[in-house]
Amino acid sequence: MDLSRGAGTAAASINSLLGDPRKRMKISKGLITAAGEPHRRIPLQTLVDSGGVTRTVLSMLVSEVLGSGVERVCVIVPSGEEAVYAKAAEGFGDALHFLPQDGPPGYAQAILRARGFLGTEPFVHLVGDHVYVRGREGNLAQRVVDLAAEEGCCVSAVQPTHESGIGRFGVVGGRPLANRRFIYTVDSVLEKPTPTVAEECLAASGLRAGYYLAFFGIHVFTPEFLEILERQTAEAPEQGATVSSALAELARQSRYLAVQSEGRRYDLGPKYGLLRSQLALTLNGPDREELLASLVELLSIHSAPDGRPSGE
Amino acid sequence: MSNLVDRITAADETLRDEPLSRFCEGAGLNELIAECRALDAFRATSENLYQRVRAQLFLSAIYRYYLPDLLDATRGASLPYDGVQLLLDRRFEEAIRRFQQVQERDGPSESIASALAAAYHHLGFQTLADQVRRSVRQVRGNRWMFRMGHPLDHPLTIHPALLESASAGYPLLAEATPVRMDLSHSGWSDIFFLGMDYPQGARVLNVSIDLSVRGHAAAQGAGVSRPRPPIQTFLRVIDEPLLRLVSVDLKAQADLTLVDDVFDFGRDHLGLLKAAVIASGLIPAGLEGCGLALGPLLARVIGKPGHGLELVSSVNNIPRGSRLAVSTNLLASLIALCMRATRQAASLTGGLDEKERRLVAARAILGEWLGGSGGGWQDSGGVWPGIKLIEGCLAREGDPEFGISRGTLLPRHRLLGPEEIPDSARQRLQDSLVLVHGGMAQDVGPILEMVTERYLLRSGREWQARQQAQGMLDAILRAFRAGDIAELGSLTHANFSGPMRTIIPWAGNAYTDLLIERVRRHFGGRFWGFWMLGGMAGGGMGFVFDPTAKEEASAALGEIMTATKRQLETALPFAMDPVVYDFAINERGTHAELLNGDDALLPDDYYTLCVPPLLRQPLSSLTRGQRHGLEVFGKATRTQPDRAPLAAVLLDHLLPQEAAEREERHESLTPLLASLSFDEGLHETVRTALRQGRLGLAQNSLPSAWRFEDVSAEEIVDARRPLSPAARAIGEDALRAGAAAVLTLAGGAGTRWTGGAGVVKAINPFIHMGGAWRTFLEIQLARSARSARQWGSRVPHAVSTSYLTHGPIRRTLEETSNYGYPGPLYLSEGRGVGLRMVPMVRDLRFLWEQTSQQLLDEQKQKVRESVRAALVQWAASAGEGSDYRENLPSQCLHPIGHWYEFPNMLLNGVLRTLLAENPSVRHIQLLNVDTLGASLDPDLLGQHIDSGAALTVEVISRAVDDRGGGLSKVNGRIRLVEGMALPDESLEYRLSYYNSGTMWIDVDQLLTVFGLTRQALADPGRVSRAVRETAARVPTYITIKDVKKRWGHGQEDVFPVSQYEKIWGDMTALPDVKTQFTIVPRKRGQQLKQVSQLDGWLRDGSAAYVESLCDWG
């Protein structure tokens, strides 16, 4: 009997009765990919975090991963830049391990580069070009790790995203899990879909019209996922597999969950991404009032270029 | 309990499919009225869309066809103006309530029944159209386009491959799309409404084909052209911040810089490209009215500020009306192209997968709705490859249609591969079928509406024919599978002559019947059958031959069609000369490729259209992209032999040519004017008055201080009741004595009949009666023949003509020996013409903004308003009040009104001859050529003689569509008033009676009015003076008429033009003309002004009534 494909709560309770070893899957490793073009320098950027401390993006991400209970974190960095990245993530002692992406480029290849480090264990994975603002739930990675450990399967954090923004993310379609708020069984995954395709294949009930569940940048992946990714890459070396295509296959053959995060992710890549991220972090921290005062001052000084009062 | 409501809601199909007629024909008045109440209550509360619509159309049919026969015809009732106004404004529910109030108050009458019939009819079709629109918006993949409201939310980005530029130019994405032909559509079962209500009956066998026009390439000096996908569309990034749309075949190009420009469909000939841009999501529908510039939006999509897109369409010389769904497939091709470019399709090049094809089809439906046109659901069949069976689908849970309609909006396409239809069978079809365009480009819209109505009413014979048509499809499929093309030809032929023409008699016409007969005579047993393509015959058609005859037939058909067209072109609206196609089955469907560098070439005609404006600018002012485009083109003309002639063609386009052509047109018009009675002095006087504002639409009206009152039946003669036996005896005696002649007015252009196509309405074979196609004139003469036989006398019949109609009528009468009419026949030639003028903007605004008009469905109305804005601009730029000369000479002239048609008989001596040869004639019945039921009735003639009136005018009680004045007491005197002479529109609906156009004239008394006698007719000078002086006593009106201008391959534009006219009915206003008025039944008095009236005329018994009055020659 394959309990992993049953409904969540039912499976969980049966598992607890049977003492299934998959309950409380242990997740002790983390992976951050930070070598991707064209934003490879982003993790090195310095921002002021929600606590008012000035630090690099990489440092913030490592904190998030370690805060989820993970013991060791591997960071994939551009070849030859290990030292620069190590410096950007000082203060974490031996928990960090830097690996250069000296093979083929690409996101999927970056993950596969860590195959040796990861072995056959599940791991938590964060992308290197996002920063996160926490909601009430505290550590964002923690929730994903807990759910994955409890359900014994891959879990991706997702955020409802307006259709105008889904072209920048992987997007999942799925059904809400019975009696589990904000948790979905994933049916389909597509990388950077258009709304045209999203409407057809990526509907998720319970969302506002025009919103889809886009990746949040935090996942827990199982070895099964790595096997699929590896196989797909081997089968189509020219086109190269994508993380989304491997996840799509995973969703077809195994239980794969998505959890809607209460926090917010900020993509540093797009135009003004860094600025928006900084604003979001500060508005969520002790310097909020100071920032608002600065913004008001700026607005009053700079009218719109066409002479209209700002704000119109 | 209501019998009809039970029928609509019955679970049992047998009861549900019972024809409405079975109940209505046996029902009494009270029973029908009770049913109407029950149906109205049912349709107001029913939640089931199709049951609601069926109830609405039941109501419409009862009020139109069954109730009037049971009513007391003498019961008058005027129509409430506010109700009519609500009807025109498409506020159908309110209009129905208003008409019901009047019916409750005054009791049922013919007038109110006509208004209720129209309102329910419109409401039914509006409900259906709304549902299709909702379904299109709800198709998954389309919804987001309606939600998007701000450019910053635009979610699409251009495919990076389109930005890879090796030099200054960007790659060109090219899509090639076949068109489709259908072997059988099972009785138009692909109409959305049918497919959604009756999915199990909706089946079409549809084939994607490539085409070339036979002989076209040879005519262009380019050897033999092979069939290729007739539709090609192209997209590329350009280094200008705008959207450039180019239609190569329509020779139109526009640079759009505002989002709102994209939604302005009627402004130019690029409406279809704009609809594609919207329906593809490139500029989503939600952005309509945002008022923003396109530049930033395009920069966001393309990811490069200062850049834009160019979209080019080209159709391979396939004329309009081909019945091959060219426009839908062109739309689909453009949509597929834009979807690929914005990464909405998985592959940039190659074919599409099934999901994508379905989405393209759904978006093509959306595009058609946006552009104000409409097709069936099989039309985008060219997107799919090869041969497919398209079938309606039952709506299931999860479909947006579930719970609303039985079927889904989109059908299922099942590709029939070689295992089902072997390659040999495909080859045999190609070896036997000759595809043609017969030259007619008719609007198939009314036919689709008729089909829907008959389906919903389950009209007996038609419903059986529908079942039969479904069996036909299976038989055709079997024959095709077996490769038995002879059988297939005989089946398509039987399908056309059987079920198709049973459901819609108008699917064929005199032209196609003649063609079939001639082809059969020429090829005998080697002609295997006719094949009606698409919605109706006359345009695209197929002829199936023994393969040994195909080559010969392809050549002969061109000649047969051309000769037949020449014979009929003055009688039927042809848009172009017929053509024969070469065709091949296309096995790959729509297909794209990416062209780079020197291969990134557009069709030749693109360059002849777009290069001359570039060459007129200094090179330094061109963008890098434009310069690069010119270089690529220049290189192609130097290195590619087939492009070499382009240089010379281009030079031709650079040299001033249009002026010479215009001069040529003017030169042929001027001698024509000289050869006719064109009064240049009068023309200039009218022009000056028009420009000064002394003449114009607003000036047509009588003083508003005058009193206009309705006339009651008691004040005039009511011939709907029995007249006195004494009067009848007088009439019978007069008829026996040969005292009556007939004058049929046939000088008019019949603008409304063919939408300004310039066809002679009198000889238009419009109805199959007595075993043959009959024309208006033939029916007129057949009626006189019957009277002559009945009364044992001669009935002299005169036909008045004009410059436009005389030649064709004379020729037709010669060829048909006066249609076998045994009596004396006179042609009274009218030579008076006016020259049409470009209208005053003031008059256009008056016509479109200040007079009531039927509002169209939302999107069509938008298109209409956009077209009108363009026409106002045209009038202003062409010069208000200037001569209209930009058309064929005959389309620039106009008859100067039917007032002159009787006086012309005086001027040209025809009356004198008629009276000399038939001295017993005392009275003339004058009637329009389209008044078919007005026989030489002894009661009416006797009453006329007995009254001693100079004129007896026949009027009918007003129906809702009777617009244009009526019978009124003006300042106490009863007379006819033209609609345009009424100072207030609402007055018209207070007038209970409408002019039928038929008059009885006492010849001698009328001559006296002209100041003449029978003897004085011999004095041309005196006659001419008399006519001039009498003409001066009646007013001159300015009117605006539509005139078609034909161009390209079967394309037509309609222009409004100003002309002036005098109206015969104004004779009733002259105080010295003793006039009386008689109310006659509608069947006698109604006129056929528009083709859309025909179906009702046939179905309500009017046609049978007319036939009963005729003796065929």
mmCIF file with all atom_site columns, N, CA, C and O in Angstrom, chain A residues 25-27 29 68 70 121-126 141-149 152-157 218-223 225 247 250 256-257:
data_model
loop_
_atom_site.group_PDB
_atom_site.id
_atom_site.type_symbol
_atom_site.label_atom_id
_atom_site.label_alt_id
_atom_site.label_comp_id
_atom_site.label_asym_id
_atom_site.label_entity_id
_atom_site.label_seq_id
_atom_site.pdbx_PDB_ins_code
_atom_site.Cartn_x
_atom_site.Cartn_y
_atom_site.Cartn_z
_atom_site.occupancy
_atom_site.B_iso_or_equiv
_atom_site.pdbx_formal_charge
_atom_site.auth_seq_id
_atom_site.auth_comp_id
_atom_site.auth_asym_id
_atom_site.auth_atom_id
_atom_site.pdbx_PDB_model_num
ATOM 1   N N  . MET A 1 25  ? 10.985 12.554 8.788   1.00 0.00 ? 25  MET A N  1
ATOM 2   C CA . MET A 1 25  ? 12.151 12.443 7.914   1.00 0.00 ? 25  MET A CA 1
ATOM 3   C C  . MET A 1 25  ? 13.182 13.471 8.395   1.00 0.00 ? 25  MET A C  1
ATOM 4   O O  . MET A 1 25  ? 12.844 14.627 8.653   1.00 0.00 ? 25  MET A O  1
ATOM 5   N N  . LYS A 1 26  ? 14.398 13.047 8.539   1.00 0.00 ? 26  LYS A N  1
ATOM 6   C CA . LYS A 1 26  ? 15.408 13.964 9.093   1.00 0.00 ? 26  LYS A CA 1
ATOM 7   C C  . LYS A 1 26  ? 16.047 14.773 7.970   1.00 0.00 ? 26  LYS A C  1
ATOM 8   O O  . LYS A 1 26  ? 16.468 14.236 6.953   1.00 0.00 ? 26  LYS A O  1
ATOM 9   N N  . ILE A 1 27  ? 16.095 16.072 8.193   1.00 0.00 ? 27  ILE A N  1
ATOM 10  C CA . ILE A 1 27  ? 16.676 16.965 7.179   1.00 0.00 ? 27  ILE A CA 1
ATOM 11  C C  . ILE A 1 27  ? 17.806 17.734 7.845   1.00 0.00 ? 27  ILE A C  1
ATOM 12  O O  . ILE A 1 27  ? 17.572 18.607 8.686   1.00 0.00 ? 27  ILE A O  1
ATOM 13  N N  . LYS A 1 29  ? 20.724 18.802 5.958   1.00 0.00 ? 29  LYS A N  1
ATOM 14  C CA . LYS A 1 29  ? 21.591 19.524 5.029   1.00 0.00 ? 29  LYS A CA 1
ATOM 15  C C  . LYS A 1 29  ? 20.821 20.623 4.306   1.00 0.00 ? 29  LYS A C  1
ATOM 16  O O  . LYS A 1 29  ? 19.622 20.508 4.084   1.00 0.00 ? 29  LYS A O  1
ATOM 17  N N  . SER A 1 68  ? 16.444 26.659 10.439  1.00 0.00 ? 68  SER A N  1
ATOM 18  C CA . SER A 1 68  ? 15.432 25.602 10.274  1.00 0.00 ? 68  SER A CA 1
ATOM 19  C C  . SER A 1 68  ? 15.896 24.300 10.904  1.00 0.00 ? 68  SER A C  1
ATOM 20  O O  . SER A 1 68  ? 15.224 23.277 10.758  1.00 0.00 ? 68  SER A O  1
ATOM 21  N N  . VAL A 1 70  ? 18.856 22.831 10.272  1.00 0.00 ? 70  VAL A N  1
ATOM 22  C CA . VAL A 1 70  ? 19.822 22.156 9.407   1.00 0.00 ? 70  VAL A CA 1
ATOM 23  C C  . VAL A 1 70  ? 21.222 22.328 10.007  1.00 0.00 ? 70  VAL A C  1
ATOM 24  O O  . VAL A 1 70  ? 21.522 23.359 10.599  1.00 0.00 ? 70  VAL A O  1
ATOM 25  N N  . GLU A 1 121 ? 20.415 12.071 1.065   1.00 0.00 ? 121 GLU A N  1
ATOM 26  C CA . GLU A 1 121 ? 19.564 12.623 2.123   1.00 0.00 ? 121 GLU A CA 1
ATOM 27  C C  . GLU A 1 121 ? 18.665 13.724 1.556   1.00 0.00 ? 121 GLU A C  1
ATOM 28  O O  . GLU A 1 121 ? 19.036 14.395 0.596   1.00 0.00 ? 121 GLU A O  1
ATOM 29  N N  . PRO A 1 122 ? 17.513 13.907 2.182   1.00 0.00 ? 122 PRO A N  1
ATOM 30  C CA . PRO A 1 122 ? 16.719 15.075 1.796   1.00 0.00 ? 122 PRO A CA 1
ATOM 31  C C  . PRO A 1 122 ? 17.428 16.347 2.261   1.00 0.00 ? 122 PRO A C  1
ATOM 32  O O  . PRO A 1 122 ? 18.249 16.289 3.183   1.00 0.00 ? 122 PRO A O  1
ATOM 33  N N  . PHE A 1 123 ? 17.130 17.445 1.628   1.00 0.00 ? 123 PHE A N  1
ATOM 34  C CA . PHE A 1 123 ? 17.818 18.690 2.005   1.00 0.00 ? 123 PHE A CA 1
ATOM 35  C C  . PHE A 1 123 ? 16.900 19.885 1.772   1.00 0.00 ? 123 PHE A C  1
ATOM 36  O O  . PHE A 1 123 ? 15.959 19.828 0.958   1.00 0.00 ? 123 PHE A O  1
ATOM 37  N N  . VAL A 1 124 ? 17.192 20.966 2.473   1.00 0.00 ? 124 VAL A N  1
ATOM 38  C CA . VAL A 1 124 ? 16.433 22.197 2.245   1.00 0.00 ? 124 VAL A CA 1
ATOM 39  C C  . VAL A 1 124 ? 17.237 23.052 1.271   1.00 0.00 ? 124 VAL A C  1
ATOM 40  O O  . VAL A 1 124 ? 18.466 23.066 1.309   1.00 0.00 ? 124 VAL A O  1
ATOM 41  N N  . HIS A 1 125 ? 16.486 23.706 0.392   1.00 0.00 ? 125 HIS A N  1
ATOM 42  C CA . HIS A 1 125 ? 17.179 24.464 -0.656  1.00 0.00 ? 125 HIS A CA 1
ATOM 43  C C  . HIS A 1 125 ? 16.605 25.876 -0.752  1.00 0.00 ? 125 HIS A C  1
ATOM 44  O O  . HIS A 1 125 ? 15.383 26.067 -0.755  1.00 0.00 ? 125 HIS A O  1
ATOM 45  N N  . LEU A 1 126 ? 17.503 26.850 -0.792  1.00 0.00 ? 126 LEU A N  1
ATOM 46  C CA . LEU A 1 126 ? 17.093 28.245 -1.001  1.00 0.00 ? 126 LEU A CA 1
ATOM 47  C C  . LEU A 1 126 ? 17.802 28.788 -2.235  1.00 0.00 ? 126 LEU A C  1
ATOM 48  O O  . LEU A 1 126 ? 18.965 28.431 -2.493  1.00 0.00 ? 126 LEU A O  1
ATOM 49  N N  . ALA A 1 141 ? 11.937 28.837 6.492   1.00 0.00 ? 141 ALA A N  1
ATOM 50  C CA . ALA A 1 141 ? 12.425 27.535 6.053   1.00 0.00 ? 141 ALA A CA 1
ATOM 51  C C  . ALA A 1 141 ? 11.994 26.445 7.035   1.00 0.00 ? 141 ALA A C  1
ATOM 52  O O  . ALA A 1 141 ? 11.734 25.301 6.657   1.00 0.00 ? 141 ALA A O  1
ATOM 53  N N  . GLN A 1 142 ? 11.906 26.868 8.294   1.00 0.00 ? 142 GLN A N  1
ATOM 54  C CA . GLN A 1 142 ? 11.543 25.907 9.339   1.00 0.00 ? 142 GLN A CA 1
ATOM 55  C C  . GLN A 1 142 ? 10.211 25.225 9.027   1.00 0.00 ? 142 GLN A C  1
ATOM 56  O O  . GLN A 1 142 ? 10.060 24.021 9.160   1.00 0.00 ? 142 GLN A O  1
ATOM 57  N N  . ARG A 1 143 ? 9.245  26.034 8.588   1.00 0.00 ? 143 ARG A N  1
ATOM 58  C CA . ARG A 1 143 ? 7.909  25.485 8.346   1.00 0.00 ? 143 ARG A CA 1
ATOM 59  C C  . ARG A 1 143 ? 7.941  24.453 7.215   1.00 0.00 ? 143 ARG A C  1
ATOM 60  O O  . ARG A 1 143 ? 7.276  23.426 7.263   1.00 0.00 ? 143 ARG A O  1
ATOM 61  N N  . VAL A 1 144 ? 8.729  24.764 6.200   1.00 0.00 ? 144 VAL A N  1
ATOM 62  C CA . VAL A 1 144 ? 8.835  23.846 5.064   1.00 0.00 ? 144 VAL A CA 1
ATOM 63  C C  . VAL A 1 144 ? 9.508  22.554 5.514   1.00 0.00 ? 144 VAL A C  1
ATOM 64  O O  . VAL A 1 144 ? 9.072  21.448 5.177   1.00 0.00 ? 144 VAL A O  1
ATOM 65  N N  . VAL A 1 145 ? 10.563 22.730 6.296   1.00 0.00 ? 145 VAL A N  1
ATOM 66  C CA . VAL A 1 145 ? 11.305 21.558 6.777   1.00 0.00 ? 145 VAL A CA 1
ATOM 67  C C  . VAL A 1 145 ? 10.408 20.700 7.665   1.00 0.00 ? 145 VAL A C  1
ATOM 68  O O  . VAL A 1 145 ? 10.349 19.466 7.517   1.00 0.00 ? 145 VAL A O  1
ATOM 69  N N  . ASP A 1 146 ? 9.667  21.347 8.540   1.00 0.00 ? 146 ASP A N  1
ATOM 70  C CA . ASP A 1 146 ? 8.792  20.595 9.447   1.00 0.00 ? 146 ASP A CA 1
ATOM 71  C C  . ASP A 1 146 ? 7.753  19.796 8.669   1.00 0.00 ? 146 ASP A C  1
ATOM 72  O O  . ASP A 1 146 ? 7.503  18.626 8.973   1.00 0.00 ? 146 ASP A O  1
ATOM 73  N N  . LEU A 1 147 ? 7.161  20.455 7.691   1.00 0.00 ? 147 LEU A N  1
ATOM 74  C CA . LEU A 1 147 ? 6.115  19.783 6.911   1.00 0.00 ? 147 LEU A CA 1
ATOM 75  C C  . LEU A 1 147 ? 6.702  18.605 6.138   1.00 0.00 ? 147 LEU A C  1
ATOM 76  O O  . LEU A 1 147 ? 6.124  17.514 6.099   1.00 0.00 ? 147 LEU A O  1
ATOM 77  N N  . ALA A 1 148 ? 7.867  18.842 5.537   1.00 0.00 ? 148 ALA A N  1
ATOM 78  C CA . ALA A 1 148 ? 8.505  17.778 4.756   1.00 0.00 ? 148 ALA A CA 1
ATOM 79  C C  . ALA A 1 148 ? 8.855  16.618 5.678   1.00 0.00 ? 148 ALA A C  1
ATOM 80  O O  . ALA A 1 148 ? 8.652  15.440 5.328   1.00 0.00 ? 148 ALA A O  1
ATOM 81  N N  . ALA A 1 149 ? 9.355  16.936 6.875   1.00 0.00 ? 149 ALA A N  1
ATOM 82  C CA . ALA A 1 149 ? 9.745  15.887 7.810   1.00 0.00 ? 149 ALA A CA 1
ATOM 83  C C  . ALA A 1 149 ? 8.513  15.091 8.227   1.00 0.00 ? 149 ALA A C  1
ATOM 84  O O  . ALA A 1 149 ? 8.536  13.863 8.288   1.00 0.00 ? 149 ALA A O  1
ATOM 85  N N  . GLY A 1 152 ? 7.108  13.338 4.902   1.00 0.00 ? 152 GLY A N  1
ATOM 86  C CA . GLY A 1 152 ? 8.058  12.449 4.238   1.00 0.00 ? 152 GLY A CA 1
ATOM 87  C C  . GLY A 1 152 ? 8.076  12.624 2.735   1.00 0.00 ? 152 GLY A C  1
ATOM 88  O O  . GLY A 1 152 ? 8.060  11.655 1.978   1.00 0.00 ? 152 GLY A O  1
ATOM 89  N N  . CYS A 1 153 ? 8.022  13.855 2.294   1.00 0.00 ? 153 CYS A N  1
ATOM 90  C CA . CYS A 1 153 ? 8.010  14.082 0.839   1.00 0.00 ? 153 CYS A CA 1
ATOM 91  C C  . CYS A 1 153 ? 8.612  15.443 0.514   1.00 0.00 ? 153 CYS A C  1
ATOM 92  O O  . CYS A 1 153 ? 8.910  16.224 1.420   1.00 0.00 ? 153 CYS A O  1
ATOM 93  N N  . CYS A 1 154 ? 8.760  15.715 -0.777  1.00 0.00 ? 154 CYS A N  1
ATOM 94  C CA . CYS A 1 154 ? 9.228  17.032 -1.214  1.00 0.00 ? 154 CYS A CA 1
ATOM 95  C C  . CYS A 1 154 ? 8.183  18.076 -0.853  1.00 0.00 ? 154 CYS A C  1
ATOM 96  O O  . CYS A 1 154 ? 6.979  17.830 -1.012  1.00 0.00 ? 154 CYS A O  1
ATOM 97  N N  . VAL A 1 155 ? 8.643  19.236 -0.420  1.00 0.00 ? 155 VAL A N  1
ATOM 98  C CA . VAL A 1 155 ? 7.725  20.346 -0.132  1.00 0.00 ? 155 VAL A CA 1
ATOM 99  C C  . VAL A 1 155 ? 8.341  21.624 -0.696  1.00 0.00 ? 155 VAL A C  1
ATOM 100 O O  . VAL A 1 155 ? 9.540  21.861 -0.535  1.00 0.00 ? 155 VAL A O  1
ATOM 101 N N  . SER A 1 156 ? 7.530  22.436 -1.350  1.00 0.00 ? 156 SER A N  1
ATOM 102 C CA . SER A 1 156 ? 7.997  23.741 -1.812  1.00 0.00 ? 156 SER A CA 1
ATOM 103 C C  . SER A 1 156 ? 7.145  24.819 -1.163  1.00 0.00 ? 156 SER A C  1
ATOM 104 O O  . SER A 1 156 ? 5.919  24.677 -1.092  1.00 0.00 ? 156 SER A O  1
ATOM 105 N N  . ALA A 1 157 ? 7.808  25.863 -0.697  1.00 0.00 ? 157 ALA A N  1
ATOM 106 C CA . ALA A 1 157 ? 7.036  27.013 -0.226  1.00 0.00 ? 157 ALA A CA 1
ATOM 107 C C  . ALA A 1 157 ? 6.555  27.789 -1.448  1.00 0.00 ? 157 ALA A C  1
ATOM 108 O O  . ALA A 1 157 ? 7.269  27.881 -2.447  1.00 0.00 ? 157 ALA A O  1
ATOM 109 N N  . ILE A 1 218 ? 12.088 28.519 -1.477  1.00 0.00 ? 218 ILE A N  1
ATOM 110 C CA . ILE A 1 218 ? 12.489 27.610 -0.398  1.00 0.00 ? 218 ILE A CA 1
ATOM 111 C C  . ILE A 1 218 ? 11.833 26.247 -0.659  1.00 0.00 ? 218 ILE A C  1
ATOM 112 O O  . ILE A 1 218 ? 10.616 26.177 -0.852  1.00 0.00 ? 218 ILE A O  1
ATOM 113 N N  . HIS A 1 219 ? 12.638 25.225 -0.716  1.00 0.00 ? 219 HIS A N  1
ATOM 114 C CA . HIS A 1 219 ? 12.119 23.874 -0.978  1.00 0.00 ? 219 HIS A CA 1
ATOM 115 C C  . HIS A 1 219 ? 12.796 22.873 -0.054  1.00 0.00 ? 219 HIS A C  1
ATOM 116 O O  . HIS A 1 219 ? 13.923 23.105 0.390   1.00 0.00 ? 219 HIS A O  1
ATOM 117 N N  . VAL A 1 220 ? 12.112 21.761 0.178   1.00 0.00 ? 220 VAL A N  1
ATOM 118 C CA . VAL A 1 220 ? 12.818 20.587 0.691   1.00 0.00 ? 220 VAL A CA 1
ATOM 119 C C  . VAL A 1 220 ? 12.721 19.538 -0.399  1.00 0.00 ? 220 VAL A C  1
ATOM 120 O O  . VAL A 1 220 ? 11.619 19.204 -0.847  1.00 0.00 ? 220 VAL A O  1
ATOM 121 N N  . PHE A 1 221 ? 13.888 19.086 -0.884  1.00 0.00 ? 221 PHE A N  1
ATOM 122 C CA . PHE A 1 221 ? 13.930 18.098 -1.956  1.00 0.00 ? 221 PHE A CA 1
ATOM 123 C C  . PHE A 1 221 ? 14.390 16.759 -1.395  1.00 0.00 ? 221 PHE A C  1
ATOM 124 O O  . PHE A 1 221 ? 15.264 16.707 -0.515  1.00 0.00 ? 221 PHE A O  1
ATOM 125 N N  . THR A 1 222 ? 13.832 15.700 -1.954  1.00 0.00 ? 222 THR A N  1
ATOM 126 C CA . THR A 1 222 ? 14.222 14.350 -1.535  1.00 0.00 ? 222 THR A CA 1
ATOM 127 C C  . THR A 1 222 ? 15.231 13.795 -2.552  1.00 0.00 ? 222 THR A C  1
ATOM 128 O O  . THR A 1 222 ? 15.364 14.323 -3.659  1.00 0.00 ? 222 THR A O  1
ATOM 129 N N  . PRO A 1 223 ? 15.870 12.711 -2.203  1.00 0.00 ? 223 PRO A N  1
ATOM 130 C CA . PRO A 1 223 ? 16.797 12.090 -3.167  1.00 0.00 ? 223 PRO A CA 1
ATOM 131 C C  . PRO A 1 223 ? 16.077 11.693 -4.463  1.00 0.00 ? 223 PRO A C  1
ATOM 132 O O  . PRO A 1 223 ? 16.679 11.699 -5.529  1.00 0.00 ? 223 PRO A O  1
ATOM 133 N N  . PHE A 1 225 ? 13.900 13.311 -6.037  1.00 0.00 ? 225 PHE A N  1
ATOM 134 C CA . PHE A 1 225 ? 13.920 14.466 -6.926  1.00 0.00 ? 225 PHE A CA 1
ATOM 135 C C  . PHE A 1 225 ? 15.267 14.557 -7.636  1.00 0.00 ? 225 PHE A C  1
ATOM 136 O O  . PHE A 1 225 ? 15.348 14.773 -8.845  1.00 0.00 ? 225 PHE A O  1
ATOM 137 N N  . LEU A 1 247 ? 10.434 18.588 -11.166 1.00 0.00 ? 247 LEU A N  1
ATOM 138 C CA . LEU A 1 247 ? 9.368  18.626 -10.157 1.00 0.00 ? 247 LEU A CA 1
ATOM 139 C C  . LEU A 1 247 ? 8.030  18.208 -10.763 1.00 0.00 ? 247 LEU A C  1
ATOM 140 O O  . LEU A 1 247 ? 7.205  17.580 -10.103 1.00 0.00 ? 247 LEU A O  1
ATOM 141 N N  . LEU A 1 250 ? 8.072  14.615 -10.784 1.00 0.00 ? 250 LEU A N  1
ATOM 142 C CA . LEU A 1 250 ? 7.941  14.158 -9.399  1.00 0.00 ? 250 LEU A CA 1
ATOM 143 C C  . LEU A 1 250 ? 6.467  14.204 -8.971  1.00 0.00 ? 250 LEU A C  1
ATOM 144 O O  . LEU A 1 250 ? 5.950  13.273 -8.354  1.00 0.00 ? 250 LEU A O  1
ATOM 145 N N  . TYR A 1 256 ? 3.880  15.259 -3.509  1.00 0.00 ? 256 TYR A N  1
ATOM 146 C CA . TYR A 1 256 ? 4.682  16.485 -3.528  1.00 0.00 ? 256 TYR A CA 1
ATOM 147 C C  . TYR A 1 256 ? 3.748  17.587 -3.036  1.00 0.00 ? 256 TYR A C  1
ATOM 148 O O  . TYR A 1 256 ? 2.665  17.781 -3.572  1.00 0.00 ? 256 TYR A O  1
ATOM 149 N N  . LEU A 1 257 ? 4.157  18.282 -1.990  1.00 0.00 ? 257 LEU A N  1
ATOM 150 C CA . LEU A 1 257 ? 3.276  19.280 -1.379  1.00 0.00 ? 257 LEU A CA 1
ATOM 151 C C  . LEU A 1 257 ? 3.814  20.686 -1.586  1.00 0.00 ? 257 LEU A C  1
ATOM 152 O O  . LEU A 1 257 ? 5.017  20.891 -1.787  1.00 0.00 ? 257 LEU A O  1
#
